[in-house]
């Protein structure tokens, strides 16, 4: 039953390469959308896909620190869910569209 579920279809990936393709596509979509609206031909003002991953890594550490500061302590399931929401959001969206600090607190709130 699980292999046919929407959870397996939408939340499970065959490999890390598939995940990286989603991230690169989100980055390309942002650059294309903003280049066409501004008429620019240079990509010097935009983050690369690797730079986006580096920034997200930094904010993942900040998310862990944010969750650790809660009193009473945040349940591990809530912390794990917030990480999942945060990472999942940036598979389909670019950090150039949505600031990670805002998404960080939103993920914790929703978890």
Coordinates of N, CA and C in Angstrom, one line a residue:
X1 N 0.8 -1.2 0.0 CA 0.0 0.0 0.0 C 0.9 1.3 0.0
X2 N 1.9 1.3 0.8 CA 2.8 2.5 0.9 C 3.4 2.8 -0.5
X3 N 3.9 1.9 -1.2 CA 4.5 2.3 -2.5 C 3.6 3.0 -3.5
X4 N 2.3 2.8 -3.3 CA 1.3 3.5 -4.2 C 0.8 4.8 -3.6
X5 N 1.2 5.1 -2.4 CA 0.6 6.3 -1.7 C 1.2 7.6 -2.2
X6 N 0.5 8.7 -2.0 CA 1.0 10.0 -2.4 C 2.3 10.4 -1.6
X7 N 2.4 9.9 -0.3 CA 3.6 10.1 0.4 C 4.8 9.6 -0.2
X8 N 4.7 8.3 -0.7 CA 5.8 7.7 -1.4 C 6.1 8.4 -2.7
X9 N 5.1 8.8 -3.4 CA 5.2 9.5 -4.7 C 5.8 10.9 -4.5
X10 N 5.4 11.7 -3.6 CA 5.8 13.1 -3.4 C 6.9 13.4 -2.4
X11 N 7.2 12.4 -1.5 CA 8.2 12.7 -0.5 C 9.4 11.8 -0.5
X12 N 9.4 10.8 -1.3 CA 10.5 9.9 -1.3 C 11.2 10.1 -2.7
X13 N 12.6 10.1 -2.6 CA 13.3 10.3 -3.8 C 14.3 9.2 -4.1
X14 N 14.5 8.9 -5.3 CA 15.4 7.7 -5.7 C 16.8 7.9 -5.3
X15 N 17.3 9.1 -5.4 CA 18.7 9.4 -5.1 C 18.9 10.9 -4.8
X16 N 20.1 11.2 -4.3 CA 20.4 12.6 -4.0 C 20.5 13.4 -5.3
X17 N 20.8 12.8 -6.4 CA 20.9 13.5 -7.7 C 19.5 14.1 -8.1
X18 N 18.5 13.3 -7.8 CA 17.1 13.8 -8.1 C 16.8 15.1 -7.2
X19 N 17.3 15.1 -6.0 CA 17.1 16.2 -5.1 C 17.9 17.4 -5.6
X20 N 19.1 17.2 -6.0 CA 19.9 18.3 -6.6 C 19.3 18.8 -7.8
X21 N 18.7 18.0 -8.7 CA 18.0 18.5 -9.9 C 16.9 19.5 -9.5
X22 N 16.1 19.1 -8.5 CA 15.0 20.0 -8.0 C 15.6 21.4 -7.6
X23 N 16.7 21.3 -6.8 CA 17.3 22.6 -6.3 C 17.8 23.4 -7.5
X24 N 18.5 22.8 -8.4 CA 19.0 23.5 -9.6 C 17.9 24.1 -10.4
X25 N 16.8 23.3 -10.5 CA 15.6 23.8 -11.3 C 15.0 25.1 -10.6
X26 N 14.9 25.1 -9.3 CA 14.4 26.2 -8.6 C 15.3 27.4 -8.8
X27 N 16.6 27.2 -8.7 CA 17.6 28.3 -9.0 C 17.5 28.8 -10.4
X28 N 17.4 27.9 -11.4 CA 17.3 28.4 -12.8 C 16.0 29.1 -13.0
X29 N 14.9 28.7 -12.4 CA 13.6 29.3 -12.6 C 13.7 30.8 -12.0
X30 N 14.3 30.9 -10.9 CA 14.4 32.3 -10.3 C 15.2 33.2 -11.2
X31 N 16.4 32.7 -11.6 CA 17.3 33.5 -12.5 C 16.6 33.8 -13.8
X32 N 15.9 32.9 -14.4 CA 15.2 33.1 -15.7 C 14.1 34.1 -15.5
X33 N 13.3 34.0 -14.4 CA 12.2 34.9 -14.2 C 12.7 36.3 -14.0
X34 N 13.8 36.5 -13.3 CA 14.2 37.8 -13.0 C 15.1 38.4 -14.1
X35 N 15.7 37.6 -14.9 CA 16.5 38.1 -16.1 C 15.5 38.6 -17.1
X36 N 14.4 37.8 -17.3 CA 13.5 38.2 -18.4 C 12.7 39.5 -18.0
X37 N 12.5 39.7 -16.7 CA 11.7 40.9 -16.3 C 12.6 42.1 -16.2
X38 N 13.9 41.9 -16.1 CA 14.9 43.0 -16.0 C 15.7 43.2 -17.3
X39 N 15.6 42.2 -18.1 CA 16.4 42.3 -19.4 C 17.9 42.2 -19.2
X40 N 18.3 41.5 -18.1 CA 19.8 41.4 -17.9 C 20.3 40.2 -18.6
X41 N 21.6 40.2 -18.9 CA 22.2 39.1 -19.5 C 23.3 38.4 -18.7
X42 N 23.6 39.1 -17.5 CA 24.7 38.6 -16.6 C 24.1 37.9 -15.4
X43 N 24.8 36.8 -15.0 CA 24.3 36.1 -13.8 C 25.2 36.4 -12.6
X44 N 25.9 37.5 -12.7 CA 26.8 37.9 -11.6 C 26.0 38.3 -10.3
X45 N 24.8 38.7 -10.5 CA 24.0 39.2 -9.3 C 23.2 38.0 -8.7
X46 N 23.3 36.8 -9.2 CA 22.5 35.7 -8.7 C 23.4 34.7 -8.0
X47 N 22.8 34.0 -7.0 CA 23.5 32.9 -6.4 C 23.5 31.7 -7.3
X48 N 24.6 30.9 -7.2 CA 24.6 29.6 -7.9 C 23.8 28.6 -7.0
X49 N 23.6 27.4 -7.6 CA 22.9 26.4 -6.8 C 23.7 26.0 -5.7
X50 N 25.0 25.9 -5.8 CA 25.9 25.5 -4.8 C 26.0 26.6 -3.7
X51 N 26.0 27.8 -4.0 CA 26.0 28.9 -3.0 C 24.7 28.9 -2.2
X52 N 23.6 28.5 -2.9 CA 22.3 28.4 -2.2 C 22.4 27.3 -1.2
X53 N 23.0 26.2 -1.5 CA 23.1 25.0 -0.6 C 24.0 25.4 0.6
X54 N 25.0 26.2 0.4 CA 25.9 26.7 1.5 C 25.1 27.6 2.4
X55 N 24.3 28.5 1.9 CA 23.5 29.4 2.7 C 22.5 28.5 3.5
X56 N 21.8 27.6 2.9 CA 20.9 26.7 3.6 C 21.5 25.9 4.7
X57 N 22.7 25.5 4.4 CA 23.5 24.7 5.5 C 23.7 25.6 6.7
X58 N 24.0 26.9 6.5 CA 24.1 27.8 7.6 C 22.8 28.0 8.4
X59 N 21.7 28.1 7.6 CA 20.4 28.3 8.3 C 19.9 27.0 8.9
X60 N 20.3 25.9 8.5 CA 20.0 24.6 9.2 C 20.6 24.6 10.5
X61 N 21.9 25.1 10.6 CA 22.5 25.1 11.9 C 21.8 26.1 12.8
X62 N 21.3 27.3 12.3 CA 20.6 28.2 13.0 C 19.2 27.7 13.5
X63 N 18.6 26.8 12.6 CA 17.4 26.2 13.0 C 17.6 25.3 14.2
X64 N 18.6 24.5 14.2 CA 18.9 23.7 15.4 C 19.1 24.5 16.6
X65 N 19.9 25.6 16.5 CA 20.1 26.5 17.7 C 18.8 27.1 18.1
X66 N 17.9 27.5 17.2 CA 16.6 28.1 17.5 C 15.8 27.1 18.3
X67 N 15.7 25.9 17.8 CA 14.9 24.8 18.5 C 15.5 24.5 19.9
X68 N 16.8 24.5 20.0 CA 17.4 24.2 21.3 C 17.1 25.2 22.4
X69 N 16.8 26.4 22.0 CA 16.6 27.5 23.0 C 15.2 27.4 23.6
X70 N 14.3 26.6 23.1 CA 12.9 26.6 23.7 C 12.9 26.0 25.1
X71 N 12.1 26.7 25.9 CA 11.8 26.2 27.3 C 10.3 26.1 27.5
X72 N 9.7 25.0 27.9 CA 10.3 23.7 28.0 C 10.9 23.2 26.7
X73 N 11.8 22.2 26.7 CA 12.4 21.8 25.5 C 11.4 21.3 24.4
X74 N 11.7 21.6 23.2 CA 10.9 21.2 22.1 C 11.0 19.7 21.9
X75 N 9.9 19.0 21.7 CA 10.0 17.6 21.4 C 10.8 17.3 20.1
X76 N 11.5 16.2 20.1 CA 12.4 15.9 19.0 C 11.5 15.7 17.7
X77 N 10.3 15.2 17.9 CA 9.5 15.0 16.7 C 9.1 16.4 16.0
X78 N 8.9 17.4 16.9 CA 8.6 18.7 16.3 C 9.9 19.3 15.7
X79 N 11.0 19.1 16.3 CA 12.3 19.6 15.7 C 12.5 18.9 14.4
X80 N 12.4 17.6 14.3 CA 12.6 16.9 13.1 C 11.6 17.3 12.0
X81 N 10.4 17.5 12.4 CA 9.4 17.9 11.4 C 9.7 19.3 10.9
X82 N 10.2 20.2 11.7 CA 10.5 21.6 11.3 C 11.7 21.5 10.3
X83 N 12.7 20.7 10.5 CA 13.8 20.5 9.6 C 13.2 20.0 8.3
X84 N 12.3 19.0 8.3 CA 11.8 18.4 7.1 C 11.0 19.5 6.3
X85 N 10.2 20.3 6.9 CA 9.5 21.4 6.3 C 10.5 22.4 5.6
X86 N 11.5 22.7 6.4 CA 12.5 23.7 5.9 C 13.2 23.2 4.7
X87 N 13.7 22.0 4.7 CA 14.4 21.5 3.6 C 13.5 21.2 2.4
X88 N 12.3 20.7 2.7 CA 11.4 20.4 1.6 C 11.0 21.7 0.9
X89 N 10.8 22.8 1.6 CA 10.4 24.1 1.0 C 11.4 24.5 0.0
X90 N 12.7 24.4 0.3 CA 13.7 24.8 -0.6 C 14.1 23.9 -1.7
X91 N 13.4 22.8 -1.8 CA 13.5 21.9 -3.0 C 12.8 22.6 -4.2
X92 N 11.7 23.2 -3.9 CA 10.9 23.8 -5.0 C 11.0 25.3 -5.1
X93 N 11.7 26.0 -4.1 CA 11.8 27.4 -4.1 C 13.3 27.8 -3.9
X94 N 13.6 29.0 -4.3 CA 14.9 29.5 -4.2 C 15.0 30.4 -3.0
X95 N 16.2 30.5 -2.4 CA 16.4 31.4 -1.2 C 16.4 32.8 -1.7
X96 N 16.6 33.0 -3.0 CA 16.5 34.4 -3.5 C 15.1 34.9 -3.5
X97 N 14.1 34.0 -3.5 CA 12.7 34.3 -3.5 C 12.2 34.5 -2.1
X98 N 12.6 33.6 -1.2 CA 12.1 33.6 0.2 C 13.3 33.5 1.2
X99 N 13.4 34.5 2.0 CA 14.5 34.6 3.0 C 14.4 33.4 3.9
X100 N 15.5 32.7 4.1 CA 15.5 31.5 5.0 C 15.1 31.8 6.4
X101 N 15.4 33.0 6.9 CA 15.1 33.3 8.3 C 13.6 33.3 8.5
X102 N 12.8 33.8 7.5 CA 11.4 33.8 7.6 C 10.8 32.3 7.5
X103 N 11.4 31.6 6.6 CA 10.9 30.2 6.4 C 11.3 29.3 7.6
X104 N 12.4 29.6 8.3 CA 12.8 28.9 9.5 C 11.8 29.0 10.6
X105 N 11.4 30.2 10.9 CA 10.4 30.3 12.0 C 9.0 29.8 11.6
X106 N 8.7 29.9 10.3 CA 7.4 29.4 9.8 C 7.4 27.9 9.9
X107 N 8.5 27.2 9.6 CA 8.6 25.8 9.7 C 8.5 25.3 11.1
X108 N 9.1 26.0 12.0 CA 9.0 25.6 13.4 C 7.5 25.8 13.9
X109 N 6.9 26.9 13.5 CA 5.5 27.2 13.9 C 4.6 26.1 13.4
X110 N 4.8 25.7 12.1 CA 3.9 24.7 11.5 C 4.1 23.3 12.1
X111 N 5.3 23.1 12.5 CA 5.7 21.8 13.1 C 5.0 21.6 14.5

